[in-house]
Each structure stands twice: as structure tokens, then as C-alpha cells.
Tab-separated table of C-alpha atoms and ligand atoms in Angstrom:
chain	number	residue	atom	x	y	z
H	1	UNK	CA	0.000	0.000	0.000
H	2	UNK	CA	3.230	2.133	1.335
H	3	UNK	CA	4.533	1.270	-2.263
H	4	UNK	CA	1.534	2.377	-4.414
H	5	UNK	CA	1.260	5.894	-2.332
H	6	UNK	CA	4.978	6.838	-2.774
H	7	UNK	CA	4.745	5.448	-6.480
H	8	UNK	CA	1.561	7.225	-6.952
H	9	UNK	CA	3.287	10.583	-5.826
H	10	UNK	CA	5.996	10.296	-7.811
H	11	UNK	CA	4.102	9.867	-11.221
H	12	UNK	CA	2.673	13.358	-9.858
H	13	UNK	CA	5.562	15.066	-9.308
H	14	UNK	CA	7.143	13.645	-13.102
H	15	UNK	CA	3.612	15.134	-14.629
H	16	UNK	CA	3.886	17.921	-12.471
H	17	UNK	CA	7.408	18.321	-13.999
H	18	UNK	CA	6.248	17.859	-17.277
H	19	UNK	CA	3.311	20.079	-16.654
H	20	UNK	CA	5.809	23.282	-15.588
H	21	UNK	CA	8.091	22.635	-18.666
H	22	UNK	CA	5.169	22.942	-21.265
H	23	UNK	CA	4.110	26.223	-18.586
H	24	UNK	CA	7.491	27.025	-19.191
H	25	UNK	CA	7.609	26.800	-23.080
H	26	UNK	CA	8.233	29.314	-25.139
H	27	UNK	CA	5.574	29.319	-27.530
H	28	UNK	CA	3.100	29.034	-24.239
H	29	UNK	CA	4.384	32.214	-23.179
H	30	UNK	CA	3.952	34.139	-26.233
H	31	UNK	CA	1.025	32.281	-27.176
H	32	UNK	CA	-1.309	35.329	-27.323
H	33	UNK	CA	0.937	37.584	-28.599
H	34	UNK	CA	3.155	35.985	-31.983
H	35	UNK	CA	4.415	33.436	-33.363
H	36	UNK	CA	7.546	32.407	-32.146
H	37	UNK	CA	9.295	30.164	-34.478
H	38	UNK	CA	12.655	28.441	-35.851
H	39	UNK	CA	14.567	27.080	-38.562
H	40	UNK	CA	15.163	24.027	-39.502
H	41	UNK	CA	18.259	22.324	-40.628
H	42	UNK	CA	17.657	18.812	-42.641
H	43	UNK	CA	19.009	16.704	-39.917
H	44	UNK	CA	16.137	17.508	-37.964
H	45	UNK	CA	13.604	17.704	-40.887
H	46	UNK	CA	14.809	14.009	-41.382
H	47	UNK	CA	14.002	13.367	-37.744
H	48	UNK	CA	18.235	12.086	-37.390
H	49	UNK	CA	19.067	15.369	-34.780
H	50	UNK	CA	16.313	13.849	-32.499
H	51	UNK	CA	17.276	16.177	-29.380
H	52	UNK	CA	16.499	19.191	-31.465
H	53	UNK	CA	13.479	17.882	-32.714
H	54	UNK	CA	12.436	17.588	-29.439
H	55	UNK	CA	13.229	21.156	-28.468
H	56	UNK	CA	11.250	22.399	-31.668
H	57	UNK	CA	8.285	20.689	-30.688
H	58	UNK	CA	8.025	21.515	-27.113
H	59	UNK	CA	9.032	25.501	-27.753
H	60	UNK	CA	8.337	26.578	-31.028
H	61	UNK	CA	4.955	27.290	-32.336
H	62	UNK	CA	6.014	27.954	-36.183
H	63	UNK	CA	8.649	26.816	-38.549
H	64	UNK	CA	10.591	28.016	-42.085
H	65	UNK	CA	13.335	25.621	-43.823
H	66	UNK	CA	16.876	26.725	-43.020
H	67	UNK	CA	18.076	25.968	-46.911
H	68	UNK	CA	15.299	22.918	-48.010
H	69	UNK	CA	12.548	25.239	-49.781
H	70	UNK	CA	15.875	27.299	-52.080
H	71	UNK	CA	15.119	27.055	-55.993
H	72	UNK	CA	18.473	25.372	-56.685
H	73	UNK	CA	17.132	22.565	-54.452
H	74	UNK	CA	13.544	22.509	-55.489
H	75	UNK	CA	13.892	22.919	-58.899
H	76	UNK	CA	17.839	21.784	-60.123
H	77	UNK	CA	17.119	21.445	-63.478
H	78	UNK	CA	14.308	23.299	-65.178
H	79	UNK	CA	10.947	21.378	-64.984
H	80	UNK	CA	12.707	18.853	-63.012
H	81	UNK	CA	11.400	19.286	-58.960
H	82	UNK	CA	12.640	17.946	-56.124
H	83	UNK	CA	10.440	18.217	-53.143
H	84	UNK	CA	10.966	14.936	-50.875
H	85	UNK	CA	13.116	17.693	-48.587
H	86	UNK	CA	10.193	20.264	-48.553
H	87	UNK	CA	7.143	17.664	-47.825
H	88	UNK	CA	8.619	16.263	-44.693
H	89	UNK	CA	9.076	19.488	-43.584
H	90	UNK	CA	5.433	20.700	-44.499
H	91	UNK	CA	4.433	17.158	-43.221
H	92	UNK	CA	7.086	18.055	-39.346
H	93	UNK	CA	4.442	21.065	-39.078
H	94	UNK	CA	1.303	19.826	-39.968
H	95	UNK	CA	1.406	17.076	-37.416
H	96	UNK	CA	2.719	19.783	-34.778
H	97	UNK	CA	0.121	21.894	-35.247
H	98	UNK	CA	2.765	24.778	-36.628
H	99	UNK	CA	2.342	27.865	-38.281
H	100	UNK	CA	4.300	27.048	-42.055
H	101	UNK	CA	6.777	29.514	-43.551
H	102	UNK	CA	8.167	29.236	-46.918
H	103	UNK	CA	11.504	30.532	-47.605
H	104	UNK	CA	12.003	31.852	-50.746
H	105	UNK	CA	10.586	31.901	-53.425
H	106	UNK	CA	12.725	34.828	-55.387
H	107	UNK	CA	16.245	35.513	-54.263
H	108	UNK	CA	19.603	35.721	-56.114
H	109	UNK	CA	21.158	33.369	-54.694
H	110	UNK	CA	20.872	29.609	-53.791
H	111	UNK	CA	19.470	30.087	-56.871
H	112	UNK	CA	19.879	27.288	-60.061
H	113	UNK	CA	22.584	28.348	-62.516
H	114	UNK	CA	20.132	27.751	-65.817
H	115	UNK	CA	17.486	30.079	-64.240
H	116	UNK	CA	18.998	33.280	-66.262
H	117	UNK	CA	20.192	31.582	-68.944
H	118	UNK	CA	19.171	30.288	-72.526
H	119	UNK	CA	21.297	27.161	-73.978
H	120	UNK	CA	23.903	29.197	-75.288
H	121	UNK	CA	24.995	30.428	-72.082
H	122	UNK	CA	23.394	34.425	-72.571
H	123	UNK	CA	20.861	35.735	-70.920
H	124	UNK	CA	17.361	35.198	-71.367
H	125	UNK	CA	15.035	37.878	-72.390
H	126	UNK	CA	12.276	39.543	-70.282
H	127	UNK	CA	9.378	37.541	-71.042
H	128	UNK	CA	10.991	33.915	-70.433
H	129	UNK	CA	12.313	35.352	-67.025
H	130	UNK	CA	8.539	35.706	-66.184
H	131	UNK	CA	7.771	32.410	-67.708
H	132	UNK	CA	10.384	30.819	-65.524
H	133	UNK	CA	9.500	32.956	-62.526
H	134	UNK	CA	5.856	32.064	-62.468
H	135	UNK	CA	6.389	28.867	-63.351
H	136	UNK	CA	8.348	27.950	-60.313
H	137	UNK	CA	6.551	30.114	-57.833
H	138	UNK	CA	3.110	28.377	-59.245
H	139	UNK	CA	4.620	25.367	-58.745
H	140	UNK	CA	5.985	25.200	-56.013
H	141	UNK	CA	3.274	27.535	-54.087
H	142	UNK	CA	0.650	25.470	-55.265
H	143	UNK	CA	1.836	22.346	-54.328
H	144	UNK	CA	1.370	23.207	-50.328
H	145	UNK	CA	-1.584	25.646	-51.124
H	146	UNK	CA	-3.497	26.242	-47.413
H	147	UNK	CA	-0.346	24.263	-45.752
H	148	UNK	CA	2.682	26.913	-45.915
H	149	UNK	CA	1.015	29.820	-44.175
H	150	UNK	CA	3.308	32.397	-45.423
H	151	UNK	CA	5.989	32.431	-47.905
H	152	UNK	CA	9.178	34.469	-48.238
H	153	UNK	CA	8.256	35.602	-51.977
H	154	UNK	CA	11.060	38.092	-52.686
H	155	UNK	CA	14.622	38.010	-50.293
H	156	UNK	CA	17.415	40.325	-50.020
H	157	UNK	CA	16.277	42.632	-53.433
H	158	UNK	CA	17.408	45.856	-51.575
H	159	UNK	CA	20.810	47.325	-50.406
H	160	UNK	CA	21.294	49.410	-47.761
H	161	UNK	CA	21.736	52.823	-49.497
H	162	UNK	CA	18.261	52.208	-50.664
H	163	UNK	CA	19.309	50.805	-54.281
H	164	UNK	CA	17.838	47.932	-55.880
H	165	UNK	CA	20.366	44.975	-55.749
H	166	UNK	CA	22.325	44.821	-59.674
H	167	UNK	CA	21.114	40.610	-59.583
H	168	UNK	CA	19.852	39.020	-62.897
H	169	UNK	CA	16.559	39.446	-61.986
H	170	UNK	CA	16.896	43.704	-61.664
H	171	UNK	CA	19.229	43.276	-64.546
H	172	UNK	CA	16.569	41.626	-67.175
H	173	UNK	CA	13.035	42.619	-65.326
H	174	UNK	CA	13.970	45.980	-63.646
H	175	UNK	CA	12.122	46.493	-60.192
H	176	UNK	CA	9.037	44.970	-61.766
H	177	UNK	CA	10.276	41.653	-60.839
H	178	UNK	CA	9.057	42.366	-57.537
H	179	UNK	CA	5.819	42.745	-57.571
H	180	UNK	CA	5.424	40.128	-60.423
H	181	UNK	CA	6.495	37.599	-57.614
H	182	UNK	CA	3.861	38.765	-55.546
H	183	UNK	CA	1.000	38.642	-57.996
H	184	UNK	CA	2.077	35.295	-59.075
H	185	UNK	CA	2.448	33.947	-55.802
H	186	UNK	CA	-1.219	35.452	-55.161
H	187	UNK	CA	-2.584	33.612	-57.935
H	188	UNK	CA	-1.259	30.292	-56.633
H	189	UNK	CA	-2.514	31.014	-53.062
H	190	UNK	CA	-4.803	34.003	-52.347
H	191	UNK	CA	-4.882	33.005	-48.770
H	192	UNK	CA	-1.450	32.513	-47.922
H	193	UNK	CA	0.879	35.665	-46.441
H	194	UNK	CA	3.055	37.251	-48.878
H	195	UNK	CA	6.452	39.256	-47.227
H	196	UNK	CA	9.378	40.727	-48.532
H	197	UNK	CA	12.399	39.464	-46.554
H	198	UNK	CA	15.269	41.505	-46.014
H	199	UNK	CA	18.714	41.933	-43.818
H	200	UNK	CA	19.740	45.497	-42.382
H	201	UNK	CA	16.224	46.472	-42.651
H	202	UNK	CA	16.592	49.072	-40.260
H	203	UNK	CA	18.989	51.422	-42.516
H	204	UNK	CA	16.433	54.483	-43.282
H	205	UNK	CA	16.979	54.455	-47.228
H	206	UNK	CA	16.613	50.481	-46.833
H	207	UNK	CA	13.213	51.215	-45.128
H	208	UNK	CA	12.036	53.798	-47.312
H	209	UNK	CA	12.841	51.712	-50.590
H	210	UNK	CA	11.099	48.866	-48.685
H	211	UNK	CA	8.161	50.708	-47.851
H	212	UNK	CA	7.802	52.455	-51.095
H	213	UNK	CA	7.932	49.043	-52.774
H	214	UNK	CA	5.115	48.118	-50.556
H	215	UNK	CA	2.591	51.222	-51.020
H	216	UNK	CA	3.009	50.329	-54.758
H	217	UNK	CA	2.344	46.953	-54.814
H	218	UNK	CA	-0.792	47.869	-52.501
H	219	UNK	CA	-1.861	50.546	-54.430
H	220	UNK	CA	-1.893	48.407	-57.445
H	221	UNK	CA	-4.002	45.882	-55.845
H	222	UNK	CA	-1.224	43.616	-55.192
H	223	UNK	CA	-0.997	41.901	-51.355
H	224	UNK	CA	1.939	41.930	-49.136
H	225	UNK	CA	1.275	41.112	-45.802
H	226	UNK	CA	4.359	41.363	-44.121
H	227	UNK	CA	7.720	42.690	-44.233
H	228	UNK	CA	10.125	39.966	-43.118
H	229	UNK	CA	13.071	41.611	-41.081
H	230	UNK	CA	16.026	39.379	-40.620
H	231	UNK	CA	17.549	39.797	-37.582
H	232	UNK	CA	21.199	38.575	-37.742
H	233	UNK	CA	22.740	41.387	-35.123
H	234	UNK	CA	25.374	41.557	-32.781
H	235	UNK	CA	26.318	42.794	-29.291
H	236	UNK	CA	26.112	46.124	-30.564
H	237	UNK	CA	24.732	46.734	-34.017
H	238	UNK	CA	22.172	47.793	-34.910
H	239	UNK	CA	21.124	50.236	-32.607
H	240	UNK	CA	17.896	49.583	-30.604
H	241	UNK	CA	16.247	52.403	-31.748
H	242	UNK	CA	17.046	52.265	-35.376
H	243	UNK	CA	15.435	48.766	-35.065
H	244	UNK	CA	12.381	49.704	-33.387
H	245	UNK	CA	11.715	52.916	-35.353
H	246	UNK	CA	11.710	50.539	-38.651
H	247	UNK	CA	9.332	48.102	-37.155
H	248	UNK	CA	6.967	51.587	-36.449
H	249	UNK	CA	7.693	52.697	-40.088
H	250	UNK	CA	6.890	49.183	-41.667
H	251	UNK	CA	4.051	49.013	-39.637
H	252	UNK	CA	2.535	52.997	-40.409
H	253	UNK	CA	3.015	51.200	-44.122
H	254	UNK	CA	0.215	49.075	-43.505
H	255	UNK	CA	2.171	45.535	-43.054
H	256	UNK	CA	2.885	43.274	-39.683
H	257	UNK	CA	6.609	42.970	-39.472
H	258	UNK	CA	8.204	39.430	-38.892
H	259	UNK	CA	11.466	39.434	-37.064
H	260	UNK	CA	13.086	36.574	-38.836
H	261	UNK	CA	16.372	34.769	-38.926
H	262	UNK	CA	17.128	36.066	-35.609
H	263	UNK	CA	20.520	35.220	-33.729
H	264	UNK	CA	22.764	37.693	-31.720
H	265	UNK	CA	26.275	36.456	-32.273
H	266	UNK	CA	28.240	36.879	-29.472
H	267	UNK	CA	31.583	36.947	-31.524
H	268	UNK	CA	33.174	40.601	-32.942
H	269	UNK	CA	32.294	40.866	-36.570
H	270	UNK	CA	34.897	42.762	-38.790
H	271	UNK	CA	31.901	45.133	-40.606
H	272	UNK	CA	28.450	44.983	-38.375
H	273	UNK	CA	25.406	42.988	-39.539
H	274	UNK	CA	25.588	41.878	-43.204
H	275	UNK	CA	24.211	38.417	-43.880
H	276	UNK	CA	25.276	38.751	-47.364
H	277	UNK	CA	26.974	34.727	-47.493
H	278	UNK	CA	29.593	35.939	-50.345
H	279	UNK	CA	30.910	38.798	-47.715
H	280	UNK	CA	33.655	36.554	-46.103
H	281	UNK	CA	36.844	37.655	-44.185
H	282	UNK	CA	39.897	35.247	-43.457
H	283	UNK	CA	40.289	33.133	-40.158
H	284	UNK	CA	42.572	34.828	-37.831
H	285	UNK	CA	42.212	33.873	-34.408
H	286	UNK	CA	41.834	37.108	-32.602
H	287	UNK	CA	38.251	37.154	-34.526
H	288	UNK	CA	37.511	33.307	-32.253
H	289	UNK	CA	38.654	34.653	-28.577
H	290	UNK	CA	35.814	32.172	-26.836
H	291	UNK	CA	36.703	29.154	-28.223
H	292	UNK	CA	36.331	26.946	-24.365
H	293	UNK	CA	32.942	29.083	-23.859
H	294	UNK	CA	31.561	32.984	-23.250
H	295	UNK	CA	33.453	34.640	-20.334
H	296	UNK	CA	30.944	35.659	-17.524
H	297	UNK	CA	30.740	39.304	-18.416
H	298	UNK	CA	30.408	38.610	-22.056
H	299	UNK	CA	27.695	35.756	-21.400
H	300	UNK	CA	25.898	38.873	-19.362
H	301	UNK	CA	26.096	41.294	-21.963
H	302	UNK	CA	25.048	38.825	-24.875
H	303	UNK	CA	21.822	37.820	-22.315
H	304	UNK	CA	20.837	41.181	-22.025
H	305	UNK	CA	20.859	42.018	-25.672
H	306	UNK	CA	18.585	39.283	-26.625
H	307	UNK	CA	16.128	40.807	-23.380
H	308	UNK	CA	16.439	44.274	-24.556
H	309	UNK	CA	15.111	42.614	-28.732
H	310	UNK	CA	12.602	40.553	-26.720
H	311	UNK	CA	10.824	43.937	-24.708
H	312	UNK	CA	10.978	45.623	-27.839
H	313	UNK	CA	9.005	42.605	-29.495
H	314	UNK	CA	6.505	42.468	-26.576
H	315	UNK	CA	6.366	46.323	-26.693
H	316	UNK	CA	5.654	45.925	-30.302
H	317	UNK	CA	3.375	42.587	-30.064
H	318	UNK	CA	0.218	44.493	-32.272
H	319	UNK	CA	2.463	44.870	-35.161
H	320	UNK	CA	4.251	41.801	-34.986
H	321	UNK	CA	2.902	38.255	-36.527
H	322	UNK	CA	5.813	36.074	-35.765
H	323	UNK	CA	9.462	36.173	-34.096
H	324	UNK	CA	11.645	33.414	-35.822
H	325	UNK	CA	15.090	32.332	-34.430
H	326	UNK	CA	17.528	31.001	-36.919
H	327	UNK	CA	18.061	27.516	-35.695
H	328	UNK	CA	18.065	26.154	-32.520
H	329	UNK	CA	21.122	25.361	-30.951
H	330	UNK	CA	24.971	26.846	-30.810
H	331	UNK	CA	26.358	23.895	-33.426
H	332	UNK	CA	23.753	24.421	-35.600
H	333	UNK	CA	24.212	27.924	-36.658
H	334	UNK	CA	25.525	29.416	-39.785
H	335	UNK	CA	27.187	31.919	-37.783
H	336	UNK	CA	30.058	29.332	-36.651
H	337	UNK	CA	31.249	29.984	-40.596
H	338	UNK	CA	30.047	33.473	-41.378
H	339	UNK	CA	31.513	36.608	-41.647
H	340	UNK	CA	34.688	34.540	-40.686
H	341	UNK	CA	34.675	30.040	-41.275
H	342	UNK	CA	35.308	28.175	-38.500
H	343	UNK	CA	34.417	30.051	-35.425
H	344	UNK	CA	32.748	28.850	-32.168
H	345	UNK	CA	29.865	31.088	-31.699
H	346	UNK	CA	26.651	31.207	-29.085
H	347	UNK	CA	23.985	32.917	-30.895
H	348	UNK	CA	21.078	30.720	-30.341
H	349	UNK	CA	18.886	29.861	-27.477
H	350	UNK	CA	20.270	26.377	-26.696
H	351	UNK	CA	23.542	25.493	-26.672
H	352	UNK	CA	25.349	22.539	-27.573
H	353	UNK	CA	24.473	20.341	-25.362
H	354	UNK	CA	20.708	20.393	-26.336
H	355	UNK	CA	20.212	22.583	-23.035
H	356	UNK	CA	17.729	26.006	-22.895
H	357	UNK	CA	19.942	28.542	-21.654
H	358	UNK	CA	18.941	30.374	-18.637
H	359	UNK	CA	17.400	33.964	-21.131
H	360	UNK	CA	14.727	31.311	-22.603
H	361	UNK	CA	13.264	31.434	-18.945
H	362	UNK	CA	13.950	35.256	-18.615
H	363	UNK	CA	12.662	35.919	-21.388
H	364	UNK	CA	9.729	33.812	-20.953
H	365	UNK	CA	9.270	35.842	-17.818
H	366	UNK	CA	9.172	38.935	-19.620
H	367	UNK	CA	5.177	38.249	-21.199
H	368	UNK	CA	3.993	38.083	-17.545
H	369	UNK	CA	5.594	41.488	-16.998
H	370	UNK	CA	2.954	44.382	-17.106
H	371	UNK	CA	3.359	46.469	-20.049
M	1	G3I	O1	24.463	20.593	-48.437
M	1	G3I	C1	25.898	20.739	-48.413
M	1	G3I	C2	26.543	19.484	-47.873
M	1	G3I	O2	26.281	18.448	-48.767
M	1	G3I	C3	28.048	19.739	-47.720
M	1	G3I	O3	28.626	18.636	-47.115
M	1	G3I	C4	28.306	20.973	-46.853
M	1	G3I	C5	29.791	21.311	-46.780
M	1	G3I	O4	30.003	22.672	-46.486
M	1	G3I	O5	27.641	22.072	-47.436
M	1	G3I	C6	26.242	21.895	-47.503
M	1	G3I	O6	25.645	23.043	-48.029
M	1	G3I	C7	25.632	24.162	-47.180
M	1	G3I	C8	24.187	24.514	-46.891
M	1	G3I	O7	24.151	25.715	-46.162
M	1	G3I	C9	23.467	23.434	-46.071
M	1	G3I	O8	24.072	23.273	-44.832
M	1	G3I	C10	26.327	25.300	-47.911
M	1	G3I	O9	27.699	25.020	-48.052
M	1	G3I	C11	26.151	26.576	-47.154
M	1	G3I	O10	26.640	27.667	-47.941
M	1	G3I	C12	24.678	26.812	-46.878
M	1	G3I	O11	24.576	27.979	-46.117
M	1	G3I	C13	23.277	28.491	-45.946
M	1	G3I	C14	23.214	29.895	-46.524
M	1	G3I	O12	21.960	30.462	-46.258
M	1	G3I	C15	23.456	29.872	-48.016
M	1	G3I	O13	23.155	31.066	-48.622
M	1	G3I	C16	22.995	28.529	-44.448
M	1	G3I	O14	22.874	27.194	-43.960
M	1	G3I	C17	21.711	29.285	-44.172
M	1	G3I	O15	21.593	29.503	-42.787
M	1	G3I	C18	21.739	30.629	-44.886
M	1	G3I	O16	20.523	31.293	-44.657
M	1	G3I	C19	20.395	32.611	-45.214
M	1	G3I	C20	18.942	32.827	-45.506
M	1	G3I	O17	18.475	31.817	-46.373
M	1	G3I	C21	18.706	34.209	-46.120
M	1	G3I	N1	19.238	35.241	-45.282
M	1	G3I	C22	20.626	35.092	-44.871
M	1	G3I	C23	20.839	33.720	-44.228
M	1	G3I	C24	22.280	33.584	-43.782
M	1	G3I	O18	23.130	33.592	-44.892
């Protein structure tokens, strides 16, 4: 009898436990307020990086494919499509109940080399850029029409002086490209979400090209419903305020922001926040200093940052649809190779032992903070 009470209380106290972690979780906590979501790598879209499927499915309430969903890897040959990658993934959310994001549909790079190009190697004229353009958006977007929530339908088209980026797709379609990938993107799914995703978002001729781009498309009865704003910072760039006045700008536009792809490295970068993958600098190993793990007052000042971003978000919480890390843990992240290869940084949530890190509760405790 002894035995059955004290085995009886401890199956409590295990549900109990199990009860306070899902309390705990992250997307509990910001349950009535966004999205909060990650990317995925294709170990764990495989289901092989089973630790980190585990933390995606406890914390994260919405999901985008770290590299999976790219046009050189859905379509590597033209009218040839490869989606096994991209329908597990759609498959991972649907049976976890997450909010889909596609990313991308239009971007310069990750992009297939015969997208520009005719057989003989020059480019290919306006109208079969279109023809290839809708064709793979249609494709593609109508393929997990009412599934992927929102797709990224244009990435990284704007520099930060406010310029239109000099890819192929300015080059032969001019700035029309643009909002041609939203209307066909439209037509495949009128009900799914429609952003522009960008890095640097926050650089005032960035914002006003973005939001320009925006009233246009909207004023020609073309939808965007978000503006998706990558958030690959540092320890000290960008500026708080820069950020928080673009998310007020975006928002006056008419659009929700998204904070995607958001990681503070804790490592110094050589330039400030590009995520532009071809801007590389050499390994030297004054740029790795925390190779055996963060020093105290480092860990402190990194753990702060990501509070500060997170107040701003709840602050912010009516304009924003969805806060997306990029990635879950320390090993996982691009940033380990980028601006400099083969660093050891801690820009994620969990580190690399599969373990939350003690902001996920802070910050956590930040939504039952009165505004
Ligand atoms: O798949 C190959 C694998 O077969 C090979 O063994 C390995 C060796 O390096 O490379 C693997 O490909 C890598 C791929 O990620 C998948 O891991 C590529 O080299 C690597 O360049 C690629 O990097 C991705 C990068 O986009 C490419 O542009 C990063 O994972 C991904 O995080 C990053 O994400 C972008 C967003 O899409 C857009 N915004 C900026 C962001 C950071 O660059």
C-alpha cells in the first residue's frame, strides 16, 4: 500500500514536472501575442538530430526551412522538382500543429545556374524570365496551397543605401520583378501571407525603398502582408532604436513585421550585420577569442541584448505576426562559418548540449511582466 502511495506521488511530481516545462515553453508564453518560431536544418527535418526535434516541438509554435525550400534545391534542373526535402518538412508542421513559412521563393542566390540563362549560355530575355519565374513560384506555391502559411516571396532585393540589388533578376526585369512575384504567388494562393524578406532592414533608405515598394504593390491591388526583417545582429549593431523605429515605419506602411532569422552572435564581426553569405573575411584567431565558452561578463552582456530585442518585441506585439530564431542550438548555426569560417559562436537559445539557456526562462518571464 506504502509502495503504491509513494509510487503514486511520484508519477505526480514527473507530470507535475512535465506540466511546468510545457508552462514554461516558449511558444506558451507568447502564445497570445506571436508566433515564435525556428529554422530548420535537414538533420532535424529528417528526424536524425532527435534532441532538437524535441526542443522544436516543445518551444516553437512555427517553422521556415533553413536551406530545403531554395530554388536550386527545389527545382535543379528546369521542370525537373525535387520536393521529398520540402514535404517532410510541411508534413514536421502539420502534425505539430505549426504555423508554415516558406523561404524563398525569389532571391539571387541559392538560386539554379540555368534560371537566367538560354542554352547558349546568354541571358534570357524579359518575357521567359517571367515564364520561368511564375512557373516555379506556381509550382511550387501550389503544391502546399493552405499548408505553408506564409511564404518568403522576394529576399534580399534591396541594399542598404536604398538601391535595388544589380542581380539578374533587376538586370533583365527591372524592379518589376518584384511585384510580379507577388501577384504570381497570389494567384497560386490568395490566402497565404506574402512578405518581402530583407537583412539590415533598419537602414532608413533600406526602409524607405522597402516601404515604397510596398505602397506600390498595394496601391496596385497587389498583397503583401508582411515585411520579413532578418535579424542577424550583434552585441552592438544595430542600434535599438534604429530597429524599433523601422518596425513603427513598416508598420505605419500598412504591413505586420516578422522578425526573422534572428541570432545575436556573441563573436566581434569585422563590418556589423551583413548576412550577405559571399561577404567573407579570413580566419585569424583574434576574430575566435571564446573558443572553451563565453566569459561571464560577455555571457551577461550577450543575455541582455537578446532581453532588450525581446521587450521591444513584446512592446511591439500588435504589429508583430511572428518572431523566428535562426536555428536552434549553438552547433547548428551558420554563424560558426560566417563573416569569418570556422568560429565557435553562441547565438542561439540552446547550446550545444541540447540545453535552454537560462534567457529562454527570462525571457519567458518577460510576457507576464505588465506592459
Ligand atoms: O548541403 C551541403 C553538404 O552536402 C556539404 O557537405 C556541406 C559542406 O560545407 O555544405 C552543404 O551546403 C551548405 C548549406 O548551407 C546546407 O548546410 C552550404 O555550403 C552553405 O553555404 C549553406 O549555407 C546556408 C546559406 O543560407 C546559403 O546562402 C545557411 O545554412 C543558411 O543559414 C543561410 O541562410 C540565409 C537565408 O536563407 C537568407 N538570409 C541570410 C541567411 C544567412 O546567410
Amino acid at each position: 500500500m506504502k509502495r503504491i502511495i509513494v509510487l503514486g506521488l511520484m508519477t505526480l511530481a514527473v507530470s507535475n514536472a512535465a506540466a511546468q516545462k510545457t508552462e514554461n515553453s516558449l511558444k506558451k508564453a507568447f502564445k497570445d501575442k506571436f508566433y515564435i518560431g525556428t529554422a530548420m536544418s535537414l538533420p532535424q527535418i529528417n528526424g536524425t538530430d532527435v534532441k532538437s526535434d524535441q526542443i522544436i516541438t516543445s518551444q516553437f509554435s512555427s517553422i521556415v526551412a533553413e536551406n530545403c525550400m531554395k530554388s536550386m534545391f527545389l527545382q535543379p534542373q528546369e521542370g525537373k522538382f525535387f520536393f521529398d526535402d520540402a514535404d517532410r518538412f510541411v508534413a514536421f508542421g502539420e502534425k505539430n500543429n505549426m504555423f508554415i513559412i516558406g523561404h524563398t521563393l525569389i532571391w539571387h542566390s541559392q538560386l539554379p545556374k540555368w534560371f537566367f540563362v538560354d542554352k547558349d549560355g546568354k541571358n534570357v530575355s524579359a518575357e521567359v524570365l517571367k515564364q520561368r519565374m511564375k512557373n516555379h513560384i506556381n509550382t511550387v506555391v501550389s503544391r502546399y496551397k493552405g499548408r505553408v502559411k506564409g511564404w518568403d516571396v522576394v529576399n534580399e532585393a534591396i541594399m542598404e543605401d536604398g538601391t535595388y540589388r544589380k542581380s539578374k533578376f533587376y538586370e533583365i526585369l527591372g524592379e518589376e520583378f518584384i511585384p510580379l512575384a507577388f501577384q504570381y504567388a497570389q494567384e497560386a494562393d490568395p490566402n497565404a501571407e506574402l512578405y518581402y524578406n530583407d537583412y539590415n532592414e533598419w537602414f532608413p533608405e533600406k526602409v524607405k525603398t522597402v516601404i515604397n515598394i510596398v505602397k506600390n504593390m498595394k496601391s496596385r491591388g497587389i498583397r503583401v502582408d508582411g515585411v520579413g526583417m532578418q535579424t542577424h545582429v550583434g552585441l552592438d549593431t544595430p542600434k535599438l532604436e534604429e530597429y524599433e523605429k523601422a518596425i513603427v515605419d513598416y508598420a505605419s506602411a500598412g504591413v505586420k513585421v516578422n522578425v526573422t532569422e534572428m541570432e545575436i552572435s556573441a563573436l566581434p564581426s569585422p563590418w556589423g550585420t551583413s548576412a550577405n553569405v559571399s561577404d567573407t573575411v579570413e580566419y585569424q584567431a583574434k576574430m575566435n577569442p571564446y573558443t572553451k565558452g563565453l566569459p561571464q561578463n560577455v555571457q551577461k552582456e550577450w543575455e541582455n541584448r537578446y532581453l532588450d530585442f525581446f521587450r521591444l518585441f513584446i512592446k511591439h506585439e500588435d504589429k508583430i505576426r511572428r518572431v523566428t530564431m535562426w536555428g536552434v542550438t549553438d552547433n547548428q548555426s551558420w554563424k560558426n562559418d560566417f563573416p569569418v569560417k570556422g568560429r565557435t559562436d553562441y547565438p542561439l537559445l540552446f547550446d550545444r548540449n541540447f540545453k535552454a539557456k537560462p534567457v529562454v526562462e527570462k525571457i519567458i518571464q518577460l510576457t507576464k511582466e505588465k506592459k
